Tab-separated table of C-alpha atoms in Angstrom:
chain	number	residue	atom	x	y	z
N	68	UNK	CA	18.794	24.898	4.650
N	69	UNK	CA	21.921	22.535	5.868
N	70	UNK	CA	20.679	18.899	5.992
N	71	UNK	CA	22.715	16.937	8.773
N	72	UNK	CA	23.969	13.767	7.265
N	73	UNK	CA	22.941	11.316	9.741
N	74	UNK	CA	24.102	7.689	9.472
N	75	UNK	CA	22.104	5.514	6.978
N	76	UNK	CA	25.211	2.840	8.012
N	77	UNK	CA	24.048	3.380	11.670
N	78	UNK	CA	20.368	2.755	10.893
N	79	UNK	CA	21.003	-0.529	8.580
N	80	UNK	CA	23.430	-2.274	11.238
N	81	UNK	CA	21.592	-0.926	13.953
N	82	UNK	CA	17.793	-0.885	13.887
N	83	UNK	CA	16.340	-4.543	14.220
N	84	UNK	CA	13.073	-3.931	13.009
N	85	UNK	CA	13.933	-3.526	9.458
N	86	UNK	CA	15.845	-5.850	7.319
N	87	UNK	CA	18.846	-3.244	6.116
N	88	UNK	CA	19.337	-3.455	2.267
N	89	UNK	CA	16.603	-6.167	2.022
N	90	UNK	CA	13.882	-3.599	3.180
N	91	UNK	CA	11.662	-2.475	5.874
N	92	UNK	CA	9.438	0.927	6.153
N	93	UNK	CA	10.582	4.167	7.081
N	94	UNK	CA	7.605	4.390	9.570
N	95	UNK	CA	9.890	1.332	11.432
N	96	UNK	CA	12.526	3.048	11.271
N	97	UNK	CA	10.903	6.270	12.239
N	98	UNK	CA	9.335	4.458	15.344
N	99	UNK	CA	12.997	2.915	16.271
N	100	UNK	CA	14.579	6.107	16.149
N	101	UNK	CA	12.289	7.953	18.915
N	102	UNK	CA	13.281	5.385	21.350
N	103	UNK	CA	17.327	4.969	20.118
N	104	UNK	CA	17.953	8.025	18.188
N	105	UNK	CA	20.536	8.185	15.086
N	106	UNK	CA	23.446	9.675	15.090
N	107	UNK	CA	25.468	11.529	12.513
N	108	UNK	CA	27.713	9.881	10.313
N	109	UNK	CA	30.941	11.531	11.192
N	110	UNK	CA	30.453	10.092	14.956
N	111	UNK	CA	29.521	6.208	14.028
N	112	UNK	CA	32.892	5.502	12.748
N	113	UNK	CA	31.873	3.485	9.026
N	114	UNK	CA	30.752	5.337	6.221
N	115	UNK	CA	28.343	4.182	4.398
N	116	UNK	CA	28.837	-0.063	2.942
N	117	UNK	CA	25.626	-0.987	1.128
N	118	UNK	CA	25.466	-3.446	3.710
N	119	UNK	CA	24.202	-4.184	7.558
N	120	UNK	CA	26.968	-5.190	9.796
N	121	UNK	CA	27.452	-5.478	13.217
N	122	UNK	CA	25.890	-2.425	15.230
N	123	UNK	CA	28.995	-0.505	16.371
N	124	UNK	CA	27.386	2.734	17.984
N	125	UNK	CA	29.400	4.223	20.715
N	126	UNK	CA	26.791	5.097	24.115
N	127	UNK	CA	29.068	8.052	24.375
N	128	UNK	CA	27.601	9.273	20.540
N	129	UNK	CA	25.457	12.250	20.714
N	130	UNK	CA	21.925	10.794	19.313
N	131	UNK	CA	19.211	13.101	18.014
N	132	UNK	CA	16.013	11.293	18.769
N	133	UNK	CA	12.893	11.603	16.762
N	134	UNK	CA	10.028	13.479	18.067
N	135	UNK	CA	7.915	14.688	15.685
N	136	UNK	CA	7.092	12.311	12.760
N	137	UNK	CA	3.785	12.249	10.965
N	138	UNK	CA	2.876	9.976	7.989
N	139	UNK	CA	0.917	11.333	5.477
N	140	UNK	CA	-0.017	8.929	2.746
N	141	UNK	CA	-1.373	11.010	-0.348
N	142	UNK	CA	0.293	14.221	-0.299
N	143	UNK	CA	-0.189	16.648	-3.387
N	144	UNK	CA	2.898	18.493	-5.446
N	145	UNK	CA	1.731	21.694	-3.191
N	146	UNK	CA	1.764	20.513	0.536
N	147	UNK	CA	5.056	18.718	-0.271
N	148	UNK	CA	6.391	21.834	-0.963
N	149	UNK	CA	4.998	23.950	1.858
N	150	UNK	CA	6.502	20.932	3.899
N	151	UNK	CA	9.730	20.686	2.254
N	152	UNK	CA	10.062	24.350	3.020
N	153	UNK	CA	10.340	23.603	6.664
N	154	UNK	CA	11.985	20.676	6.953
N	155	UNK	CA	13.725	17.799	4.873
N	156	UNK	CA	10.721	14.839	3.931
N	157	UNK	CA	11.174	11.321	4.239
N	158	UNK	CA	9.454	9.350	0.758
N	159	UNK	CA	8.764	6.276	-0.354
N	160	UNK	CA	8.300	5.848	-4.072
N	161	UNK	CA	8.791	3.104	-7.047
N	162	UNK	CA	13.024	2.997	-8.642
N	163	UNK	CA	14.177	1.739	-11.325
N	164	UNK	CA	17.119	0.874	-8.735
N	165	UNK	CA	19.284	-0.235	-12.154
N	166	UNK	CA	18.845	3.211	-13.599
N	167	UNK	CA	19.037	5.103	-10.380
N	168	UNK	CA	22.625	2.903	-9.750
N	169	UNK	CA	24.234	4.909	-12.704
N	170	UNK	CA	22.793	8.436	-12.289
N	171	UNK	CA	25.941	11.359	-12.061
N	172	UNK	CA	23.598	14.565	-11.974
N	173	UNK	CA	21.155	16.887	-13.683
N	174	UNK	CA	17.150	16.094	-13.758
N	175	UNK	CA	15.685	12.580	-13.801
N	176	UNK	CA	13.240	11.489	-16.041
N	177	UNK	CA	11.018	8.618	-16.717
N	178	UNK	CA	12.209	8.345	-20.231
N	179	UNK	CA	15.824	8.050	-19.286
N	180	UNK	CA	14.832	5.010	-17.088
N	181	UNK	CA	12.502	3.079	-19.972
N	182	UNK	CA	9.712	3.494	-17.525
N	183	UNK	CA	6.314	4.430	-17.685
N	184	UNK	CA	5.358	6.002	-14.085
N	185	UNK	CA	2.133	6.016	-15.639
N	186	UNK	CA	1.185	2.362	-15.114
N	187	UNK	CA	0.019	1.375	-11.481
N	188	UNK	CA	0.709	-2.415	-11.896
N	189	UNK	CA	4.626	-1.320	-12.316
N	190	UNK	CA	4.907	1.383	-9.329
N	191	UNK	CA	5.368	-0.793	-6.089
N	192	UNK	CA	7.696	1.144	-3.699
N	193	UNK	CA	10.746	0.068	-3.664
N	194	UNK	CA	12.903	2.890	-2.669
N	195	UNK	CA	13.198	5.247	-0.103
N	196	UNK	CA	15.126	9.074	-0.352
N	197	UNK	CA	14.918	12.327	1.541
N	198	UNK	CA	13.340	15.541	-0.131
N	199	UNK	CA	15.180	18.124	0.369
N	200	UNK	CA	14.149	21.286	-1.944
N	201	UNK	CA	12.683	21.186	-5.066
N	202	UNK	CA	13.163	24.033	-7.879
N	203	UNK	CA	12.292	24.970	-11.660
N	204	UNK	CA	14.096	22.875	-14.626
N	205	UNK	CA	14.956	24.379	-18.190
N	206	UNK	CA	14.438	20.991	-19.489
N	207	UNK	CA	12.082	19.905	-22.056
N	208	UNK	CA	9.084	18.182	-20.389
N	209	UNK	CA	10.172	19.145	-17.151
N	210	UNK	CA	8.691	21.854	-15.363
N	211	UNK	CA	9.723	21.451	-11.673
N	212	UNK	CA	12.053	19.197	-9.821
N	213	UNK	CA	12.216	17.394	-7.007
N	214	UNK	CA	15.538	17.817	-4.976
N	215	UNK	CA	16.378	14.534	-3.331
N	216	UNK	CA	19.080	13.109	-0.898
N	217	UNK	CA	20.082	9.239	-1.689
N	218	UNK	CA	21.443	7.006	0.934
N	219	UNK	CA	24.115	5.387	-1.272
N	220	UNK	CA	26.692	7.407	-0.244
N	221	UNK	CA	28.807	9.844	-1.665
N	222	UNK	CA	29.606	8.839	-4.818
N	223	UNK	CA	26.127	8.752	-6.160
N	224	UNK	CA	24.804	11.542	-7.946
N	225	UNK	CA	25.885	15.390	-7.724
């Protein structure tokens, strides 16, 4: 399945009910979307800055509006996957941003972030990615993986 790369730049310059690199929820930003739509990245004109700016969205750019979003707050490995099957998923989770800042490619574990998922007094969210398959890993401790889409652009990761 093709994933369109929308703009994350359009969404953190844009979308005034968030606070762009300094957080918000993806519900907001769900919400905003079904009444201004987002638009893909090759028509807003700035690639992705790790930074809100000035919104600088075009009225002539074709906008895909949100019309179908449901929140569900304890999903299990199985319904994420029968999800993920028909569409990409929006998910919030807890980063280690520092070690997710430096990862290249291949499977992600806790041990090569010194954290223990484990612990619920150190898994605040903090992050937010898009699910977009998930698959079977030949590494040790690692049965299945989740396939995820990062919105720091296009030098992170594979």
């Amino acid at each position: 399945m093709l994933t369109p790369n929308f703009s994350v730049q359009y969404l953190l310059d844009c979308d005034d009910t968030n606070y762009g690199c300094d957080g918000g929820w993806m519900t907001d930003a769900y919400l905003w979307t079904i009444d201004h739509g987002v638009i893909l990245e090759s028509d807003y004109g700035k690639p992705y800055r790790r930074k809100a700016e000035k919104c600088s969205a075009k009225s002539s750019s074709p906008r895909f509006y949100n019309d179908g979003a449901n929140e569900e707050a304890t999903v299990t490995n199985q319904r994420l996957k029968e999800i993920v099957t028909q569409q990409p998923v929006g998910a919030a989770y807890h980063s280690v941003l520092k070690c997710m800042d430096f990862y290249k490619s291949g499977t992600l574990m806790p041990d090569d972030c010194h954290t223990d998922c484990s612990n619920p007094d150190k898994r605040e969210v903090n992050h937010a990615i898009t699910i977009v398959g998930y698959g079977k890993s030949e590494r040790k401790g690692c049965d299945e993986y989740w396939l995820i889409k990062n919105s720091w652009g296009t030098t992170w990761g594979e």
